[in-house]
Amino acid sequence: MSLLKLNALYQTVILEHAQAPHHQGELLGVQKTTLNNPTCGDVITVQLVVDADKINQLQFMGTGCTISQASASVMTDVLLGHSVPEAQALIAEFSKLVMGEPISAASQKELGDAAVLGSVAEFPTRIRCAMLAWHAAAQGLEEASKHE
Amino acid sequence: MAITEFRADFPILKTKINDEPLIYLDNAATTQKPQAVIDAISAYYTADNANVHRGVYTLAARATAQYEAVRDQVAAFIHAPQRESIVFTRSTTDSLNLVAQTYGEQVVQAGDEIVVTAMEHHSNLVPWQQLALRKQAKLSVIQLQPDGQLDLASARQLISDKTVLVAVAHSSNVLGVTNPIKVLAQVAHQHGAIIVVDGAQTVAHQPVDVQALDADFYAFSGHKIYGPTGVGVLYGKLSLLQTLTPAQFGGEMISDVTWERTEFAPIPQRFEAGTPNISGVIGLGAALTYLQQIGFAAIQAQEQALTEALLNGLLAQSAVTVYGPQSVAQHGPVVAFNVAGIHPHDLATGLDLGGVEVRAGHHCAQPLMQLLQVPATVRASVAFYNTTTEIDHFLTTLQAVKEFFQR
């Protein structure tokens, strides 16, 4: 088997994020949003704090495959510091990206390391893994806006 | 004819996956179909399609005869004493739900006990769990020995005079073990309970004799025995079936209907409401005929050789944990494993890129995963059409995938 094929999905950036995820761990006293992937049993919990309309804290917990862990890690990097509507727009752009739909060059840039996960579009069975943390964040943002 | 020659009967096995020859090792999920099954379904729709049990015309009689002939075939295949004991359903899950919704609803009462095992597939757990909740009955779980075999001492301890029903897999879809149904049936019957057996993982791999096992109900699916999806079988002891009121009503299952009342059709038709999966049943019949041409002696010899190569090959690799018994004497054709530090999904994707199709996930046995203390496992499962060359290729690919992730 050609390892080139594995390299296409598991690019170095992704492997690095999965091995040493950013913003992983519990935020004490912050509301949790937990989602699971029923096909594999993976569970991800996202916690976020919105202050003056900016996401100023965002962390995740849970276990999962390389794709779901790396995606959760880049998600925290991408969304931190953004307003709720900006973050929601970025989540929508990321969703398009992993579904293989075209996104603007500006969105590509905004997504940073997350843009590398566009390779997931070639692996339809893994799209759910890539989206898990982002779906959890979207749900968390919705709950956070309700409380405001 | 050598067993390896039957491989050519499965057209899909010539497919390429990701530019590599397909190596299909997810036979516990569903088996591939021989040309004989594909042709039988096609021939039925081409020449014999009509609804069963109603038309007086020739075509309807022909469809009905073919459909009913498979009932005889299935009865003979699992050694049922009479054809009336065979009910066609959609799947194993549907068969088990039928028992829960008839026998379960009509017999189980508050305070009764239902006993399952720790290795059950969700299909032989959730119907009983939900029944227990509806009826305020108690659900107990027979525990496993450290090597994954059923703990008979635990079974003897749990099954009591309060037990009304014992639900157990004939073979596990994760641990590769086959359970001592005959012994469990004896224990259940001593306490006045019935035993419901999930045979989904067994019927394609070894001869089954429901009378020798003394099973009260026995369920399996067509698609795991080289037949089509959407058709299942429920065997029930006639004396039990006779006491049950159907759970589904409508066409096919009646003998006389007025505005006020309905007389049900005889057994087994009364449990087959609506137009059945006629082509599916005919396809199942073709699968059983095909299987009997090969014979279980040849199938078992080949599958044991494959399992041995698979199990020993995995155990010889570093960082691999195999679940269930570690010796081929106790391990059937399903092998679940994990590699330390690599998530099952990543392994399965890597193997897929090499053309090797294995399952990664919880295998519809989440409570068992909790017991094994893993979120998921990889699972490779063989059928007689696999070859030892394929097993070697699987092991080599696994090694390469491991090295990629461990770098």
Short mmCIF file of C-alpha atoms in Angstrom, two decimals, chain A residues 1-3 5-7 9-12 15 19 36-42 63-67 123 125-126 129, chain B residues 17-20 343 345-347 349-354 360-363 366 375-376 393 397 400-401 404-405 407:
data_model
loop_
_atom_site.label_atom_id
_atom_site.label_comp_id
_atom_site.label_asym_id
_atom_site.label_seq_id
_atom_site.Cartn_x
_atom_site.Cartn_y
_atom_site.Cartn_z
CA MET A 1 0.00 0.00 0.00
CA SER A 2 1.18 3.46 -0.79
CA LEU A 3 1.68 5.60 2.27
CA LYS A 5 -2.57 7.98 0.36
CA LEU A 6 -2.33 8.11 4.14
CA ASN A 7 -0.32 11.32 3.90
CA LEU A 9 -5.52 12.66 4.88
CA TYR A 10 -3.12 12.67 7.78
CA GLN A 11 -1.00 15.68 6.94
CA THR A 12 1.75 16.63 9.38
CA LEU A 15 -0.89 14.65 13.26
CA GLN A 19 -0.57 14.47 19.33
CA ASN A 36 -21.05 11.92 20.56
CA ASN A 37 -20.49 10.17 17.28
CA PRO A 38 -22.87 7.22 17.47
CA THR A 39 -21.02 5.24 14.80
CA CYS A 40 -17.82 4.99 16.81
CA GLY A 41 -18.69 6.02 20.35
CA ASP A 42 -16.34 9.02 20.38
CA THR A 63 -11.23 11.12 23.31
CA GLY A 64 -11.41 10.28 19.66
CA CYS A 65 -9.58 9.49 16.47
CA THR A 66 -6.79 11.60 15.00
CA ILE A 67 -9.23 13.52 12.82
CA PHE A 123 -12.94 10.49 2.90
CA THR A 125 -16.86 8.31 6.23
CA ARG A 126 -14.62 10.63 8.24
CA CYS A 129 -15.22 12.89 12.89
CA ILE B 17 -10.99 -0.53 -3.60
CA ASN B 18 -8.72 2.52 -3.68
CA ASP B 19 -6.85 0.88 -6.60
CA GLU B 20 -6.12 -2.21 -4.50
CA HIS B 343 -7.66 5.00 17.32
CA HIS B 345 -11.06 4.71 13.06
CA ASP B 346 -7.58 5.74 11.99
CA LEU B 347 -6.52 2.11 11.63
CA THR B 349 -9.05 4.24 7.27
CA GLY B 350 -5.43 3.19 6.78
CA LEU B 351 -6.44 -0.39 6.04
CA ASP B 352 -9.17 0.83 3.67
CA LEU B 353 -6.55 2.69 1.64
CA GLY B 354 -4.88 -0.70 1.23
CA ALA B 360 -14.15 0.05 13.47
CA GLY B 361 -16.59 1.08 16.15
CA HIS B 362 -18.61 -0.30 19.01
CA HIS B 363 -20.18 -3.09 16.91
CA GLN B 366 -21.77 -0.41 23.72
CA PRO B 375 -14.59 3.29 23.28
CA ALA B 376 -14.31 1.12 20.20
CA HIS B 393 -1.87 -8.93 3.10
CA THR B 397 -0.94 -3.54 5.66
CA ALA B 400 2.54 -0.42 7.59
CA VAL B 401 -0.39 1.60 8.99
CA PHE B 404 2.79 5.43 9.81
CA PHE B 405 0.99 6.46 12.99
CA ARG B 407 6.45 7.48 13.55
#
